[in-house]
């Protein structure tokens, strides 16, 4: 059997989990919306139907002080049970187990009434916490226990106690955030007392037939964090207190080291759960940057954990496990670790969704029903928008022909996949191609479409994409000027000094391509060295010294006219990673530029009226996009063939994968 470990059952006390796949906790922002719990029930229900073994819900606070932000969900009274029952009933109807995560944000709470072991403000919070009195600490523990009791009443099989990522429990454990001198602070034994008491009292109150998972911070990635020896001491104390399973947590939210973004190697931190396993008797869940059944299976076989936790991969594909069971892993819509529609949405108070699966968290709003009438549809353009539309329309029952002028499908996706750290885009391409094949979509590459190709269709979808915009600068036609697509497709040999005009997403991608293209993707150890991570965790928090700035053989200038930080429009949770990386690699970022002219000497610019010459060999244009549209639109209209535009052909400005796939989905739903 493929994935023989991953798909094998596991018995935990009175519970048998049907496989080793855990859908990890992630906040969706749905709880706070009208009918939010109905939407959550549908969201989790689809994943349960897709055969996941265990679901851990998003974090629910045990009291008001612990909520992450105003209006976030609390479970502290029997009145709250009813809405949770919607979730448990739905999930259990598919034979999947479900645990509720109890999360107390402590000083990470985004409100002024936040509490913590000590009054030390988090670098990512505008508020300073109130230090808890001894009596209040006891009250927090009682609130955790009460919350677990209510979870049991609501039908959950257990709880996950959130002890990692820098939330309240973690704040007690670590010296940096716990300056107390009473029984809850000082020695390590005192600092872990809060965590241990929560588990001990929860076990006492709920008996043995209720799962207690503890999310343990294996690597804090902050100064004065725990060492691995301390983590083991804590794990042993928690095991004695009654923990059934350990889940792995990596990195506090305030840490400036990436832990889940696409540039992090797959399973980069799983060696730590493997190490934990040697010191505890209960099972261990490994996590972080695991997004395919193949990787998951290898990790289990190599003893990195007893279970695999994946969170975002279940936003990308609700049927991940079912497809693995059916030996159809090529049909899994893989999470590309971009954070763009999940975490980044949460930061702007939108419900989470997924860039490659717009239905995620919108299951009740976007029912995907068969079309009432089968139509013959032509799609012109085989980039992300065109491929996604062809798939969705075909799934609804339409007969679709997809035309692409190049030899292969992919469009901008092909370019993105060439950017170091963005290799996951290849998975999206693989998924699209596998789906087009299984759905029998007619794909016609190498076809420059004209009116004769499309006259027999009932609807024509224009998904012809974008081309790079050419700014008006004196000398723009100089031979040193290169459009970004030629660079990213490997079509030009650049000199050793280059200037990039435009510091948006594509400007960053091009800079990264130039400085990293000759290197192979880093493995976990290389990644750790690059970001100053001590994977042995002998150093407190696993924080090591970062290497000095690298001197690259290519000198790269990344230029923008605006006076603001570079990459300001990049994703909230990933933009800083790209910026840090380019800075570390010595990319020179200049802002408030005026482009004066281009000539044989290079690029002439002025910055605040001071003229400067950048003596560069090449100037790469990343100055936005323009739509590309076919030249037979008037003829199409004359023949009364209905047509629709999607993706860059509709609007080139700020076109990204999320909009391309989202528009494809919306259009396919309406035809
Ligand atoms: P973009 O983000 O709009 O950036 C275009 C850049 O070109 C801007 O920095 C702008 O900066 C400059 N520019 C615009 N008009 C110009 C002109 N006439 N002369 C000189 N410079 C000009 O667009 P993009 O880079 O093409 O990216 C397209 C979309 O894909 C965006 O939504 C982007 O966020 C997304 N994307 C994201 C990522 C990522 O998150 N890592 C990667 C790739 C693409 P100034 O006006 O300040 O000069
Ligand atoms: Fe994964 Fe990106 Fe989807 Fe988030 S938005 S689940 S990171 S593919």
PDB file of N, CA, C and O and ligand atoms in Angstrom, residues 340 422 471-473 501-509 559-562 564 569-571 574 578 595 622-625 652-656, ligand 1:
ATOM      1  N   UNK A 340      -0.466  34.013   1.273  1.00  0.00           N
ATOM      2  CA  UNK A 340      -1.101  35.200   0.722  1.00  0.00           C
ATOM      3  C   UNK A 340      -2.598  35.316   1.032  1.00  0.00           C
ATOM      4  O   UNK A 340      -3.078  36.410   1.315  1.00  0.00           O
ATOM      5  N   UNK A 422      10.650  29.735  -4.684  1.00  0.00           N
ATOM      6  CA  UNK A 422       9.258  29.653  -5.131  1.00  0.00           C
ATOM      7  C   UNK A 422       9.021  28.386  -5.947  1.00  0.00           C
ATOM      8  O   UNK A 422       8.113  28.333  -6.775  1.00  0.00           O
ATOM      9  N   UNK A 471       8.247  51.655 -19.348  1.00  0.00           N
ATOM     10  CA  UNK A 471       8.112  53.049 -18.904  1.00  0.00           C
ATOM     11  C   UNK A 471       8.739  54.025 -19.896  1.00  0.00           C
ATOM     12  O   UNK A 471       9.602  53.646 -20.693  1.00  0.00           O
ATOM     13  N   UNK A 472       8.289  55.271 -19.820  1.00  0.00           N
ATOM     14  CA  UNK A 472       8.819  56.282 -20.729  1.00  0.00           C
ATOM     15  C   UNK A 472      10.069  56.897 -20.094  1.00  0.00           C
ATOM     16  O   UNK A 472       9.981  57.712 -19.180  1.00  0.00           O
ATOM     17  N   UNK A 473      11.225  56.429 -20.550  1.00  0.00           N
ATOM     18  CA  UNK A 473      12.508  56.957 -20.068  1.00  0.00           C
ATOM     19  C   UNK A 473      13.381  57.147 -21.305  1.00  0.00           C
ATOM     20  O   UNK A 473      13.383  56.276 -22.201  1.00  0.00           O
ATOM     21  N   UNK A 501      14.403  48.218 -12.510  1.00  0.00           N
ATOM     22  CA  UNK A 501      13.456  49.339 -12.422  1.00  0.00           C
ATOM     23  C   UNK A 501      12.119  48.784 -11.948  1.00  0.00           C
ATOM     24  O   UNK A 501      11.469  48.012 -12.649  1.00  0.00           O
ATOM     25  N   UNK A 502      11.723  49.141 -10.735  1.00  0.00           N
ATOM     26  CA  UNK A 502      10.462  48.661 -10.164  1.00  0.00           C
ATOM     27  C   UNK A 502      10.725  47.646  -9.071  1.00  0.00           C
ATOM     28  O   UNK A 502      11.362  46.611  -9.307  1.00  0.00           O
ATOM     29  N   UNK A 503      10.262  47.984  -7.860  1.00  0.00           N
ATOM     30  CA  UNK A 503      10.526  47.115  -6.700  1.00  0.00           C
ATOM     31  C   UNK A 503       9.230  46.524  -6.159  1.00  0.00           C
ATOM     32  O   UNK A 503       9.022  46.435  -4.948  1.00  0.00           O
ATOM     33  N   UNK A 504       8.348  46.116  -7.079  1.00  0.00           N
ATOM     34  CA  UNK A 504       7.148  45.385  -6.656  1.00  0.00           C
ATOM     35  C   UNK A 504       7.493  43.906  -6.522  1.00  0.00           C
ATOM     36  O   UNK A 504       8.671  43.531  -6.464  1.00  0.00           O
ATOM     37  N   UNK A 505       6.448  43.068  -6.508  1.00  0.00           N
ATOM     38  CA  UNK A 505       6.663  41.633  -6.348  1.00  0.00           C
ATOM     39  C   UNK A 505       7.616  41.084  -7.395  1.00  0.00           C
ATOM     40  O   UNK A 505       8.513  40.291  -7.090  1.00  0.00           O
ATOM     41  N   UNK A 506       7.468  41.556  -8.626  1.00  0.00           N
ATOM     42  CA  UNK A 506       8.305  40.996  -9.695  1.00  0.00           C
ATOM     43  C   UNK A 506       9.738  41.514  -9.595  1.00  0.00           C
ATOM     44  O   UNK A 506      10.692  40.757  -9.803  1.00  0.00           O
ATOM     45  N   UNK A 507       9.916  42.772  -9.225  1.00  0.00           N
ATOM     46  CA  UNK A 507      11.258  43.306  -9.007  1.00  0.00           C
ATOM     47  C   UNK A 507      11.989  42.498  -7.940  1.00  0.00           C
ATOM     48  O   UNK A 507      13.169  42.152  -8.097  1.00  0.00           O
ATOM     49  N   UNK A 508      11.290  42.156  -6.864  1.00  0.00           N
ATOM     50  CA  UNK A 508      11.898  41.336  -5.808  1.00  0.00           C
ATOM     51  C   UNK A 508      12.255  39.948  -6.342  1.00  0.00           C
ATOM     52  O   UNK A 508      13.323  39.412  -6.047  1.00  0.00           O
ATOM     53  N   UNK A 509      11.317  39.391  -7.123  1.00  0.00           N
ATOM     54  CA  UNK A 509      11.572  38.052  -7.676  1.00  0.00           C
ATOM     55  C   UNK A 509      12.813  38.057  -8.567  1.00  0.00           C
ATOM     56  O   UNK A 509      13.641  37.139  -8.512  1.00  0.00           O
ATOM     57  N   UNK A 559      15.333  49.456  -7.617  1.00  0.00           N
ATOM     58  CA  UNK A 559      14.975  50.880  -7.617  1.00  0.00           C
ATOM     59  C   UNK A 559      13.475  51.121  -7.608  1.00  0.00           C
ATOM     60  O   UNK A 559      12.716  50.378  -8.232  1.00  0.00           O
ATOM     61  N   UNK A 560      13.076  52.175  -6.910  1.00  0.00           N
ATOM     62  CA  UNK A 560      11.670  52.584  -6.977  1.00  0.00           C
ATOM     63  C   UNK A 560      11.575  54.099  -6.860  1.00  0.00           C
ATOM     64  O   UNK A 560      12.440  54.742  -6.267  1.00  0.00           O
ATOM     65  N   UNK A 561      10.486  54.639  -7.419  1.00  0.00           N
ATOM     66  CA  UNK A 561      10.294  56.093  -7.361  1.00  0.00           C
ATOM     67  C   UNK A 561       9.707  56.527  -6.030  1.00  0.00           C
ATOM     68  O   UNK A 561       9.941  57.621  -5.562  1.00  0.00           O
ATOM     69  N   UNK A 562       8.915  55.661  -5.444  1.00  0.00           N
ATOM     70  CA  UNK A 562       8.237  56.039  -4.182  1.00  0.00           C
ATOM     71  C   UNK A 562       9.236  56.160  -3.043  1.00  0.00           C
ATOM     72  O   UNK A 562      10.246  55.454  -3.011  1.00  0.00           O
ATOM     73  N   UNK A 564       9.380  55.102   0.266  1.00  0.00           N
ATOM     74  CA  UNK A 564       8.868  54.203   1.298  1.00  0.00           C
ATOM     75  C   UNK A 564       9.729  52.950   1.295  1.00  0.00           C
ATOM     76  O   UNK A 564      10.579  52.794   0.420  1.00  0.00           O
ATOM     77  N   UNK A 569       4.273  46.564  -0.545  1.00  0.00           N
ATOM     78  CA  UNK A 569       3.020  45.909  -0.949  1.00  0.00           C
ATOM     79  C   UNK A 569       3.106  44.385  -0.912  1.00  0.00           C
ATOM     80  O   UNK A 569       2.134  43.706  -1.229  1.00  0.00           O
ATOM     81  N   UNK A 570       4.248  43.856  -0.552  1.00  0.00           N
ATOM     82  CA  UNK A 570       4.344  42.387  -0.464  1.00  0.00           C
ATOM     83  C   UNK A 570       3.550  41.916   0.746  1.00  0.00           C
ATOM     84  O   UNK A 570       3.181  42.709   1.608  1.00  0.00           O
ATOM     85  N   UNK A 571       3.322  40.622   0.824  1.00  0.00           N
ATOM     86  CA  UNK A 571       2.489  40.076   1.907  1.00  0.00           C
ATOM     87  C   UNK A 571       3.050  40.425   3.283  1.00  0.00           C
ATOM     88  O   UNK A 571       4.262  40.455   3.476  1.00  0.00           O
ATOM     89  N   UNK A 574       5.241  37.653   4.676  1.00  0.00           N
ATOM     90  CA  UNK A 574       6.400  37.173   3.905  1.00  0.00           C
ATOM     91  C   UNK A 574       7.279  38.295   3.357  1.00  0.00           C
ATOM     92  O   UNK A 574       8.448  38.065   3.070  1.00  0.00           O
ATOM     93  N   UNK A 578      11.584  38.419   2.336  1.00  0.00           N
ATOM     94  CA  UNK A 578      12.238  38.750   1.057  1.00  0.00           C
ATOM     95  C   UNK A 578      13.176  39.949   1.235  1.00  0.00           C
ATOM     96  O   UNK A 578      14.285  39.971   0.704  1.00  0.00           O
ATOM     97  N   UNK A 595      14.066  58.572 -12.866  1.00  0.00           N
ATOM     98  CA  UNK A 595      14.859  57.976 -13.949  1.00  0.00           C
ATOM     99  C   UNK A 595      15.107  59.067 -14.983  1.00  0.00           C
ATOM    100  O   UNK A 595      14.156  59.625 -15.529  1.00  0.00           O
ATOM    101  N   UNK A 622      10.814  45.978 -14.510  1.00  0.00           N
ATOM    102  CA  UNK A 622       9.795  45.312 -13.673  1.00  0.00           C
ATOM    103  C   UNK A 622       8.809  46.388 -13.231  1.00  0.00           C
ATOM    104  O   UNK A 622       8.502  46.532 -12.050  1.00  0.00           O
ATOM    105  N   UNK A 623       8.388  47.177 -14.198  1.00  0.00           N
ATOM    106  CA  UNK A 623       7.615  48.387 -13.898  1.00  0.00           C
ATOM    107  C   UNK A 623       6.129  48.178 -14.131  1.00  0.00           C
ATOM    108  O   UNK A 623       5.441  49.029 -14.681  1.00  0.00           O
ATOM    109  N   UNK A 624       5.598  47.034 -13.707  1.00  0.00           N
ATOM    110  CA  UNK A 624       4.172  46.768 -13.842  1.00  0.00           C
ATOM    111  C   UNK A 624       3.845  46.043 -15.137  1.00  0.00           C
ATOM    112  O   UNK A 624       4.746  45.651 -15.894  1.00  0.00           O
ATOM    113  N   UNK A 625       2.561  45.879 -15.381  1.00  0.00           N
ATOM    114  CA  UNK A 625       2.107  45.012 -16.484  1.00  0.00           C
ATOM    115  C   UNK A 625       1.074  45.697 -17.362  1.00  0.00           C
ATOM    116  O   UNK A 625       0.411  46.634 -16.927  1.00  0.00           O
ATOM    117  N   UNK A 652      -4.631  44.210 -15.832  1.00  0.00           N
ATOM    118  CA  UNK A 652      -3.236  43.789 -15.647  1.00  0.00           C
ATOM    119  C   UNK A 652      -2.637  44.299 -14.344  1.00  0.00           C
ATOM    120  O   UNK A 652      -1.797  43.653 -13.733  1.00  0.00           O
ATOM    121  N   UNK A 653      -3.098  45.478 -13.927  1.00  0.00           N
ATOM    122  CA  UNK A 653      -2.487  46.089 -12.749  1.00  0.00           C
ATOM    123  C   UNK A 653      -2.672  45.198 -11.524  1.00  0.00           C
ATOM    124  O   UNK A 653      -3.783  44.780 -11.211  1.00  0.00           O
ATOM    125  N   UNK A 654      -1.576  44.919 -10.842  1.00  0.00           N
ATOM    126  CA  UNK A 654      -1.588  44.130  -9.601  1.00  0.00           C
ATOM    127  C   UNK A 654      -2.096  42.706  -9.799  1.00  0.00           C
ATOM    128  O   UNK A 654      -2.594  42.082  -8.860  1.00  0.00           O
ATOM    129  N   UNK A 655      -2.015  42.225 -11.034  1.00  0.00           N
ATOM    130  CA  UNK A 655      -2.461  40.844 -11.253  1.00  0.00           C
ATOM    131  C   UNK A 655      -1.583  39.880 -10.460  1.00  0.00           C
ATOM    132  O   UNK A 655      -0.363  39.961 -10.509  1.00  0.00           O
ATOM    133  N   UNK A 656      -2.200  38.997  -9.711  1.00  0.00           N
ATOM    134  CA  UNK A 656      -1.437  37.929  -9.061  1.00  0.00           C
ATOM    135  C   UNK A 656      -2.235  36.633  -9.150  1.00  0.00           C
ATOM    136  O   UNK A 656      -3.354  36.608  -9.679  1.00  0.00           O
TER     137      UNK A 656
HETATM  138  P1  LIG B   1       3.758  46.081  -8.770  1.00  0.00           P
HETATM  139  O1  LIG B   1       3.821  45.398  -7.465  1.00  0.00           O
HETATM  140  O2  LIG B   1       2.664  47.024  -9.029  1.00  0.00           O
HETATM  141  O3  LIG B   1       5.170  46.817  -8.963  1.00  0.00           O
HETATM  142  C1  LIG B   1       5.468  47.586 -10.079  1.00  0.00           C
HETATM  143  C2  LIG B   1       6.672  48.457  -9.723  1.00  0.00           C
HETATM  144  O4  LIG B   1       7.003  49.228 -10.852  1.00  0.00           O
HETATM  145  C3  LIG B   1       6.384  49.391  -8.598  1.00  0.00           C
HETATM  146  O5  LIG B   1       7.381  49.162  -7.616  1.00  0.00           O
HETATM  147  C4  LIG B   1       6.496  50.792  -9.200  1.00  0.00           C
HETATM  148  O6  LIG B   1       7.257  51.491  -8.264  1.00  0.00           O
HETATM  149  C5  LIG B   1       7.207  50.588 -10.517  1.00  0.00           C
HETATM  150  N1  LIG B   1       6.637  51.371 -11.601  1.00  0.00           N
HETATM  151  C6  LIG B   1       5.345  51.438 -11.988  1.00  0.00           C
HETATM  152  N2  LIG B   1       5.213  52.245 -13.052  1.00  0.00           N
HETATM  153  C7  LIG B   1       6.454  52.703 -13.357  1.00  0.00           C
HETATM  154  C8  LIG B   1       6.967  53.580 -14.333  1.00  0.00           C
HETATM  155  N3  LIG B   1       6.176  54.148 -15.220  1.00  0.00           N
HETATM  156  N4  LIG B   1       8.281  53.838 -14.340  1.00  0.00           N
HETATM  157  C9  LIG B   1       9.090  53.263 -13.442  1.00  0.00           C
HETATM  158  N5  LIG B   1       8.661  52.440 -12.487  1.00  0.00           N
HETATM  159  C10 LIG B   1       7.357  52.153 -12.434  1.00  0.00           C
HETATM  160  O7  LIG B   1       3.702  45.034  -9.938  1.00  0.00           O
HETATM  161  P2  LIG B   1       4.562  43.781 -10.262  1.00  0.00           P
HETATM  162  O8  LIG B   1       5.892  43.790  -9.636  1.00  0.00           O
HETATM  163  O9  LIG B   1       4.468  43.707 -11.744  1.00  0.00           O
HETATM  164  O10 LIG B   1       3.736  42.605  -9.616  1.00  0.00           O
HETATM  165  C11 LIG B   1       2.428  42.285 -10.102  1.00  0.00           C
HETATM  166  C12 LIG B   1       1.579  41.665  -8.992  1.00  0.00           C
HETATM  167  O11 LIG B   1       2.106  40.407  -8.636  1.00  0.00           O
HETATM  168  C13 LIG B   1       1.535  42.511  -7.766  1.00  0.00           C
HETATM  169  O12 LIG B   1       0.242  42.477  -7.224  1.00  0.00           O
HETATM  170  C14 LIG B   1       2.506  41.820  -6.875  1.00  0.00           C
HETATM  171  O13 LIG B   1       2.219  42.026  -5.506  1.00  0.00           O
HETATM  172  C15 LIG B   1       2.331  40.361  -7.260  1.00  0.00           C
HETATM  173  N6  LIG B   1       3.553  39.613  -6.968  1.00  0.00           N
HETATM  174  C16 LIG B   1       3.839  39.343  -5.684  1.00  0.00           C
HETATM  175  C17 LIG B   1       5.000  38.692  -5.361  1.00  0.00           C
HETATM  176  C18 LIG B   1       5.314  38.393  -3.922  1.00  0.00           C
HETATM  177  O14 LIG B   1       4.497  38.597  -3.048  1.00  0.00           O
HETATM  178  N7  LIG B   1       6.473  37.920  -3.587  1.00  0.00           N
HETATM  179  C19 LIG B   1       5.887  38.327  -6.354  1.00  0.00           C
HETATM  180  C20 LIG B   1       5.572  38.614  -7.679  1.00  0.00           C
HETATM  181  C21 LIG B   1       4.415  39.280  -7.972  1.00  0.00           C
HETATM  182  P3  LIG B   1       7.428  53.058  -8.227  1.00  0.00           P
HETATM  183  O15 LIG B   1       6.146  53.600  -8.782  1.00  0.00           O
HETATM  184  O16 LIG B   1       7.669  53.421  -6.802  1.00  0.00           O
HETATM  185  O17 LIG B   1       8.617  53.300  -9.056  1.00  0.00           O
END
